[in-house]
Amino acid sequence: MSKPKIFVARAIFPEVISRLEEHFEVQANQADKAWTKAELIAQLHDKDGAFMTGSDRIDADVLAACPQLKICSTMAVGYNNLDIDAMTAAGVLATNAPDVLTETTADFGFALLMATARRMTESEHYLRAGKWTQWSYDMFAGADIHGATLGILGMGRIGQGIAKRGALGFGMKVIYHNRSRLAPELEAECKARYVSKEELLKTADHLVLVLPYSAASHHSIGAAELALMKPSATLINIARGGIVDDAALAAALRDKRIAAAGLDVFEGEPKVHPDLLTVPNVVLTPHIASATVPTRLAMANLATDNLIGFFKDKKPLTPINPAVLAIK
Ligand code: GLV
């Protein structure tokens, strides 16, 4: 029996390509070309499955042009690049890569929070520019982390990881807001108190965004929400571009309506709103929260396991739209 044909949308670890080749006829993209929609269709139209990243979009047009496609396995946990309703309607399975990146991403969220509150990149630029000539009592004085109030918007697995780091490691008071409240034992484990979104915005010294992107979470933080925050507050976005109104945030940072922001994700990335590049009180990183070698390998291996499980006996590990499996 011939092997299923798989398209690997972007470059990936060579050992992952080798694993895939044991099970599939693989068309790889080790040159790491990013595809337009038409190019993606040209690559995918005769494939049975796709190994995807968070940058590749699957929508109704792509699905209509690729009738042979049965599964898109993304190595990201977030899947707002996949039109799940259209995939389900077309009978195409979607799988993602949760859990394996939780701790690494929570580490990064905390690192970005610390770098932002303690003004690390701003002060490094100052030093590198040769401007450090003497001590001064308020030179790059920032905000404390320990003992401060940590607000978390979106309390899934990564939010809970950040809560634990703050409460247990830094003696922070943790408050959170989420679509649904956590079970009491999880709240106790995270030492986190549920509050309204308004109280979260008004009370947090540091606010970390970890909610999934959807039409409902678009611009969850805009001018009105920023106006409720403390002028001394920091805002951290490790969730998705589009959850924050980047233009409104740049204006708030410029006018010092909040103290600082740390951003790993951007509206329309890899483009970054030009105003964010001109304000000094922002730490900017290129969507790398899950980027450690072991974690990226674990994500890629989980995406591979999902493809293998699906084609072997219709048993992927982490399906997003499992209803498709019932009708296959
Ligand atoms: C990264 O942003 C992911 O969703 O895995």
GROMACS .gro file of C-alpha atoms and ligand atoms in nm:
model
  333
    1MET     CA    1   0.000   0.000   0.000
    2SER     CA    2   0.138   0.342  -0.087
    3LYS     CA    3   0.215   0.579   0.196
    4PRO     CA    4  -0.007   0.883   0.258
    5LYS     CA    5   0.133   1.204   0.110
    6ILE     CA    6   0.224   1.473   0.363
    7PHE     CA    7   0.323   1.832   0.304
    8VAL     CA    8   0.543   1.990   0.572
    9ALA     CA    9   0.464   2.358   0.539
   10ARG     CA   10   0.779   2.507   0.695
   11ALA     CA   11   1.132   2.397   0.783
   12ILE     CA   12   1.156   2.168   1.081
   13PHE     CA   13   1.415   1.959   1.270
   14PRO     CA   14   1.578   1.706   1.030
   15GLU     CA   15   1.506   1.425   1.279
   16VAL     CA   16   1.135   1.510   1.256
   17ILE     CA   17   1.149   1.488   0.877
   18SER     CA   18   1.317   1.147   0.915
   19ARG     CA   19   1.040   1.030   1.152
   20LEU     CA   20   0.774   1.149   0.910
   21GLU     CA   21   0.949   0.971   0.621
   22GLU     CA   22   0.918   0.638   0.805
   23HIS     CA   23   0.538   0.667   0.771
   24PHE     CA   24   0.465   0.904   0.485
   25GLU     CA   25   0.569   1.023   0.143
   26VAL     CA   26   0.699   1.361   0.257
   27GLN     CA   27   0.729   1.686   0.069
   28ALA     CA   28   0.936   1.908   0.296
   29ASN     CA   29   1.019   2.278   0.282
   30GLN     CA   30   1.361   2.289   0.445
   31ALA     CA   31   1.430   2.618   0.261
   32ASP     CA   32   1.161   2.756   0.497
   33LYS     CA   33   0.969   2.947   0.234
   34ALA     CA   34   0.657   3.121   0.365
   35TRP     CA   35   0.366   3.057   0.126
   36THR     CA   36   0.100   3.276  -0.027
   37LYS     CA   37  -0.245   3.118  -0.036
   38ALA     CA   38  -0.209   3.024  -0.404
   39GLU     CA   39   0.134   2.869  -0.340
   40LEU     CA   40   0.003   2.677  -0.042
   41ILE     CA   41  -0.281   2.539  -0.254
   42ALA     CA   42  -0.034   2.438  -0.525
   43GLN     CA   43   0.165   2.241  -0.266
   44LEU     CA   44  -0.133   2.091  -0.085
   45HIS     CA   45  -0.380   2.001  -0.358
   46ASP     CA   46  -0.255   1.643  -0.401
   47LYS     CA   47  -0.168   1.575  -0.035
   48ASP     CA   48  -0.348   1.365   0.225
   49GLY     CA   49  -0.216   1.558   0.522
   50ALA     CA   50  -0.032   1.871   0.627
   51PHE     CA   51   0.221   1.939   0.900
   52MET     CA   52   0.163   2.305   0.979
   53THR     CA   53   0.287   2.587   1.196
   54GLY     CA   54   0.098   2.883   1.338
   55SER     CA   55   0.188   3.093   1.032
   56ASP     CA   56   0.009   2.891   0.765
   57ARG     CA   57  -0.359   2.965   0.702
   58ILE     CA   58  -0.620   2.705   0.616
   59ASP     CA   59  -0.956   2.848   0.511
   60ALA     CA   60  -1.254   2.746   0.299
   61ASP     CA   61  -1.075   2.839  -0.029
   62VAL     CA   62  -0.775   2.619   0.051
   63LEU     CA   63  -1.004   2.333   0.157
   64ALA     CA   64  -1.213   2.360  -0.161
   65ALA     CA   65  -0.896   2.344  -0.373
   66CYS     CA   66  -0.751   2.046  -0.180
   67PRO     CA   67  -1.022   1.776  -0.177
   68GLN     CA   68  -0.774   1.499  -0.094
   69LEU     CA   69  -0.673   1.664   0.234
   70LYS     CA   70  -0.781   1.473   0.547
   71ILE     CA   71  -0.581   1.628   0.831
   72CYS     CA   72  -0.392   1.947   0.920
   73SER     CA   73  -0.166   1.892   1.218
   74THR     CA   74  -0.028   2.216   1.360
   75MET     CA   75   0.271   2.218   1.595
   76ALA     CA   76   0.130   2.526   1.773
   77VAL     CA   77  -0.115   2.526   2.063
   78GLY     CA   78  -0.302   2.830   1.923
   79TYR     CA   79  -0.498   2.758   1.605
   80ASN     CA   80  -0.662   3.083   1.501
   81ASN     CA   81  -0.488   3.033   1.163
   82LEU     CA   82  -0.714   2.733   1.099
   83ASP     CA   83  -1.081   2.788   1.013
   84ILE     CA   84  -1.210   2.504   1.228
   85ASP     CA   85  -1.573   2.541   1.120
   86ALA     CA   86  -1.474   2.521   0.753
   87MET     CA   87  -1.249   2.223   0.826
   88THR     CA   88  -1.525   2.041   1.010
   89ALA     CA   89  -1.771   2.114   0.728
   90ALA     CA   90  -1.515   1.975   0.480
   91GLY     CA   91  -1.452   1.669   0.699
   92VAL     CA   92  -1.087   1.764   0.755
   93LEU     CA   93  -0.939   1.695   1.098
   94ALA     CA   94  -0.740   1.963   1.281
   95THR     CA   95  -0.496   1.879   1.559
   96ASN     CA   96  -0.279   2.112   1.770
   97ALA     CA   97   0.008   2.077   2.018
   98PRO     CA   98  -0.107   2.164   2.370
   99ASP     CA   99   0.065   2.088   2.705
  100VAL     CA  100   0.418   2.027   2.575
  101LEU     CA  101   0.486   2.403   2.563
  102THR     CA  102   0.305   2.513   2.880
  103GLU     CA  103   0.599   2.549   3.121
  104THR     CA  104   0.837   2.692   2.860
  105THR     CA  105   0.581   2.953   2.758
  106ALA     CA  106   0.503   3.039   3.120
  107ASP     CA  107   0.878   3.082   3.182
  108PHE     CA  108   0.895   3.322   2.891
  109GLY     CA  109   0.589   3.518   3.004
  110PHE     CA  110   0.754   3.567   3.337
  111ALA     CA  111   1.088   3.662   3.178
  112LEU     CA  112   0.913   3.920   2.961
  113LEU     CA  113   0.732   4.056   3.265
  114MET     CA  114   1.058   4.094   3.455
  115ALA     CA  115   1.245   4.247   3.160
  116THR     CA  116   0.961   4.495   3.111
  117ALA     CA  117   0.907   4.596   3.474
  118ARG     CA  118   1.282   4.630   3.533
  119ARG     CA  119   1.341   4.809   3.201
  120MET     CA  120   1.612   4.571   3.089
  121THR     CA  121   1.619   4.630   2.714
  122GLU     CA  122   1.576   5.006   2.744
  123SER     CA  123   1.871   5.024   2.984
  124GLU     CA  124   2.081   4.793   2.767
  125HIS     CA  125   2.027   5.019   2.465
  126TYR     CA  126   2.135   5.315   2.681
  127LEU     CA  127   2.452   5.134   2.788
  128ARG     CA  128   2.535   5.016   2.435
  129ALA     CA  129   2.491   5.372   2.308
  130GLY     CA  130   2.767   5.485   2.548
  131LYS     CA  131   2.530   5.704   2.748
  132TRP     CA  132   2.613   5.554   3.091
  133THR     CA  133   2.852   5.803   3.248
  134GLN     CA  134   2.746   5.812   3.614
  135TRP     CA  135   2.519   5.664   3.883
  136SER     CA  136   2.188   5.830   3.940
  137TYR     CA  137   1.922   5.752   4.205
  138ASP     CA  138   1.641   5.704   3.954
  139MET     CA  139   1.831   5.568   3.655
  140PHE     CA  140   1.596   5.310   3.497
  141ALA     CA  141   1.405   5.276   3.823
  142GLY     CA  142   1.118   5.042   3.745
  143ALA     CA  143   0.846   4.849   3.924
  144ASP     CA  144   0.882   4.564   4.173
  145ILE     CA  145   0.770   4.215   4.083
  146HIS     CA  146   0.783   4.055   4.429
  147GLY     CA  147   0.483   4.135   4.641
  148ALA     CA  148   0.304   4.314   4.355
  149THR     CA  149  -0.041   4.224   4.223
  150LEU     CA  150  -0.021   3.999   3.917
  151GLY     CA  151  -0.328   4.004   3.694
  152ILE     CA  152  -0.386   3.728   3.441
  153LEU     CA  153  -0.643   3.752   3.161
  154GLY     CA  154  -0.709   3.400   3.030
  155MET     CA  155  -0.650   3.127   3.286
  156GLY     CA  156  -0.576   2.817   3.080
  157ARG     CA  157  -0.273   2.599   3.134
  158ILE     CA  158  -0.019   2.872   3.054
  159GLY     CA  159  -0.201   3.131   3.268
  160GLN     CA  160  -0.199   2.886   3.557
  161GLY     CA  161   0.176   2.831   3.509
  162ILE     CA  162   0.237   3.205   3.528
  163ALA     CA  163   0.013   3.234   3.836
  164LYS     CA  164   0.214   2.965   4.017
  165ARG     CA  165   0.544   3.130   3.929
  166GLY     CA  166   0.416   3.463   4.061
  167ALA     CA  167   0.251   3.335   4.378
  168LEU     CA  168   0.500   3.068   4.481
  169GLY     CA  169   0.824   3.216   4.350
  170PHE     CA  170   0.772   3.587   4.399
  171GLY     CA  171   0.510   3.621   4.671
  172MET     CA  172   0.275   3.803   4.433
  173LYS     CA  173  -0.097   3.845   4.494
  174VAL     CA  174  -0.259   3.679   4.192
  175ILE     CA  175  -0.595   3.780   4.046
  176TYR     CA  176  -0.741   3.652   3.721
  177HIS     CA  177  -1.031   3.682   3.484
  178ASN     CA  178  -1.141   3.409   3.245
  179ARG     CA  179  -1.450   3.308   3.048
  180SER     CA  180  -1.514   3.048   3.316
  181ARG     CA  181  -1.396   3.038   3.673
  182LEU     CA  182  -1.144   2.769   3.773
  183ALA     CA  183  -1.246   2.484   4.002
  184PRO     CA  184  -1.176   2.574   4.368
  185GLU     CA  185  -0.887   2.325   4.397
  186LEU     CA  186  -0.716   2.477   4.090
  187GLU     CA  187  -0.766   2.829   4.228
  188ALA     CA  188  -0.605   2.711   4.553
  189GLU     CA  189  -0.314   2.548   4.366
  190CYS     CA  190  -0.250   2.872   4.174
  191LYS     CA  191  -0.326   3.091   4.478
  192ALA     CA  192  -0.538   3.295   4.240
  193ARG     CA  193  -0.855   3.495   4.307
  194TYR     CA  194  -1.124   3.535   4.039
  195VAL     CA  195  -1.225   3.897   3.969
  196SER     CA  196  -1.423   4.085   3.705
  197LYS     CA  197  -1.235   4.213   3.401
  198GLU     CA  198  -1.281   4.567   3.528
  199GLU     CA  199  -1.133   4.487   3.869
  200LEU     CA  200  -0.847   4.304   3.699
  201LEU     CA  201  -0.764   4.608   3.487
  202LYS     CA  202  -0.791   4.852   3.777
  203THR     CA  203  -0.602   4.647   4.035
  204ALA     CA  204  -0.318   4.468   3.856
  205ASP     CA  205   0.034   4.608   3.885
  206HIS     CA  206   0.133   4.370   3.607
  207LEU     CA  207  -0.123   4.232   3.364
  208VAL     CA  208  -0.037   3.926   3.155
  209LEU     CA  209  -0.258   3.828   2.857
  210VAL     CA  210  -0.279   3.456   2.786
  211LEU     CA  211  -0.620   3.413   2.624
  212PRO     CA  212  -0.682   3.251   2.284
  213TYR     CA  213  -0.757   3.478   1.988
  214SER     CA  214  -1.107   3.471   1.842
  215ALA     CA  215  -1.356   3.725   1.709
  216ALA     CA  216  -1.475   3.758   2.070
  217SER     CA  217  -1.128   3.838   2.207
  218HIS     CA  218  -1.034   4.082   1.925
  219HIS     CA  219  -0.909   4.406   2.088
  220SER     CA  220  -0.988   4.281   2.440
  221ILE     CA  221  -0.739   4.550   2.540
  222GLY     CA  222  -0.803   4.880   2.364
  223ALA     CA  223  -0.807   5.248   2.463
  224ALA     CA  224  -1.095   5.206   2.711
  225GLU     CA  225  -0.929   4.914   2.891
  226LEU     CA  226  -0.587   5.082   2.895
  227ALA     CA  227  -0.751   5.389   3.052
  228LEU     CA  228  -0.865   5.174   3.346
  229MET     CA  229  -0.514   5.047   3.420
  230LYS     CA  230  -0.280   5.205   3.676
  231PRO     CA  231  -0.033   5.457   3.529
  232SER     CA  232   0.240   5.249   3.697
  233ALA     CA  233   0.118   4.921   3.542
  234THR     CA  234   0.290   4.696   3.292
  235LEU     CA  235   0.108   4.498   3.023
  236ILE     CA  236   0.244   4.171   2.882
  237ASN     CA  237   0.102   4.005   2.569
  238ILE     CA  238   0.219   3.649   2.499
  239ALA     CA  239  -0.122   3.543   2.364
  240ARG     CA  240  -0.188   3.654   2.006
  241GLY     CA  241  -0.171   3.965   1.798
  242GLY     CA  242  -0.513   4.129   1.769
  243ILE     CA  243  -0.602   4.074   2.134
  244VAL     CA  244  -0.444   4.416   2.197
  245ASP     CA  245  -0.520   4.722   1.984
  246ASP     CA  246  -0.154   4.793   1.909
  247ALA     CA  247  -0.214   5.152   1.792
  248ALA     CA  248  -0.401   5.233   2.115
  249LEU     CA  249  -0.126   5.067   2.318
  250ALA     CA  250   0.149   5.263   2.144
  251ALA     CA  251  -0.040   5.587   2.221
  252ALA     CA  252  -0.084   5.485   2.587
  253LEU     CA  253   0.287   5.406   2.618
  254ARG     CA  254   0.387   5.731   2.448
  255ASP     CA  255   0.163   5.934   2.681
  256LYS     CA  256   0.275   5.729   2.985
  257ARG     CA  257  -0.084   5.628   3.057
  258ILE     CA  258   0.067   5.294   3.153
  259ALA     CA  259   0.433   5.250   3.247
  260ALA     CA  260   0.549   4.982   3.007
  261ALA     CA  261   0.460   4.684   2.791
  262GLY     CA  262   0.624   4.357   2.691
  263LEU     CA  263   0.501   4.214   2.362
  264ASP     CA  264   0.581   3.881   2.198
  265VAL     CA  265   0.289   3.894   1.952
  266PHE     CA  266   0.158   4.166   1.721
  267GLU     CA  267  -0.138   4.252   1.502
  268GLY     CA  268  -0.041   4.154   1.148
  269GLU     CA  269   0.294   4.002   1.255
  270PRO     CA  270   0.566   3.972   1.142
  271LYS     CA  271   0.487   4.337   1.074
  272VAL     CA  272   0.497   4.552   1.388
  273HIS     CA  273   0.297   4.872   1.430
  274PRO     CA  274   0.552   5.148   1.353
  275ASP     CA  275   0.451   5.350   1.660
  276LEU     CA  276   0.554   5.063   1.887
  277LEU     CA  277   0.905   5.084   1.741
  278THR     CA  278   0.939   5.449   1.843
  279VAL     CA  279   0.840   5.428   2.210
  280PRO     CA  280   1.117   5.333   2.454
  281ASN     CA  281   0.906   5.175   2.729
  282VAL     CA  282   0.827   4.855   2.545
  283VAL     CA  283   1.014   4.526   2.522
  284LEU     CA  284   0.957   4.358   2.185
  285THR     CA  285   1.028   3.994   2.097
  286PRO     CA  286   0.943   3.809   1.772
  287HIS     CA  287   0.684   3.550   1.888
  288ILE     CA  288   0.934   3.323   2.063
  289ALA     CA  289   0.756   3.231   2.387
  290SER     CA  290   0.771   2.857   2.315
  291ALA     CA  291   1.114   2.872   2.152
  292THR     CA  292   1.347   2.643   2.343
  293VAL     CA  293   1.508   2.357   2.155
  294PRO     CA  294   1.353   2.078   2.368
  295THR     CA  295   1.007   2.234   2.358
  296ARG     CA  296   1.004   2.305   1.986
  297LEU     CA  297   1.115   1.945   1.931
  298ALA     CA  298   0.837   1.818   2.160
  299MET     CA  299   0.581   2.031   1.971
  300ALA     CA  300   0.702   1.898   1.635
  301ASN     CA  301   0.698   1.540   1.764
  302LEU     CA  302   0.343   1.579   1.894
  303ALA     CA  303   0.233   1.713   1.555
  304THR     CA  304   0.401   1.408   1.398
  305ASP     CA  305   0.235   1.169   1.647
  306ASN     CA  306  -0.101   1.321   1.556
  307LEU     CA  307  -0.042   1.248   1.187
  308ILE     CA  308   0.080   0.894   1.256
  309GLY     CA  309  -0.211   0.823   1.495
  310PHE     CA  310  -0.465   0.955   1.248
  311PHE     CA  311  -0.345   0.759   0.948
  312LYS     CA  312  -0.278   0.440   1.149
  313ASP     CA  313  -0.610   0.393   1.327
  314LYS     CA  314  -0.790   0.730   1.334
  315LYS     CA  315  -0.652   0.795   1.683
  316PRO     CA  316  -0.474   1.134   1.688
  317LEU     CA  317  -0.363   1.241   2.037
  318THR     CA  318  -0.494   1.597   2.043
  319PRO     CA  319  -0.776   1.656   1.795
  320ILE     CA  320  -0.946   1.998   1.785
  321ASN     CA  321  -1.258   1.891   1.593
  322PRO     CA  322  -1.295   1.522   1.689
  323ALA     CA  323  -1.647   1.516   1.542
  324VAL     CA  324  -1.474   1.466   1.205
  325LEU     CA  325  -1.334   1.132   1.326
  326ALA     CA  326  -1.683   0.997   1.389
  327ILE     CA  327  -1.794   1.059   1.032
  328LYS     CA  328  -1.477   0.936   0.857
  329GLV     C1  329   0.245   2.972   1.978
  329GLV     O1  330   0.209   3.085   1.974
  329GLV     C2  331   0.154   2.861   1.981
  329GLV     O2  332   0.033   2.881   1.970
  329GLV     O3  333   0.203   2.747   1.991
   0.00000   0.00000   0.00000
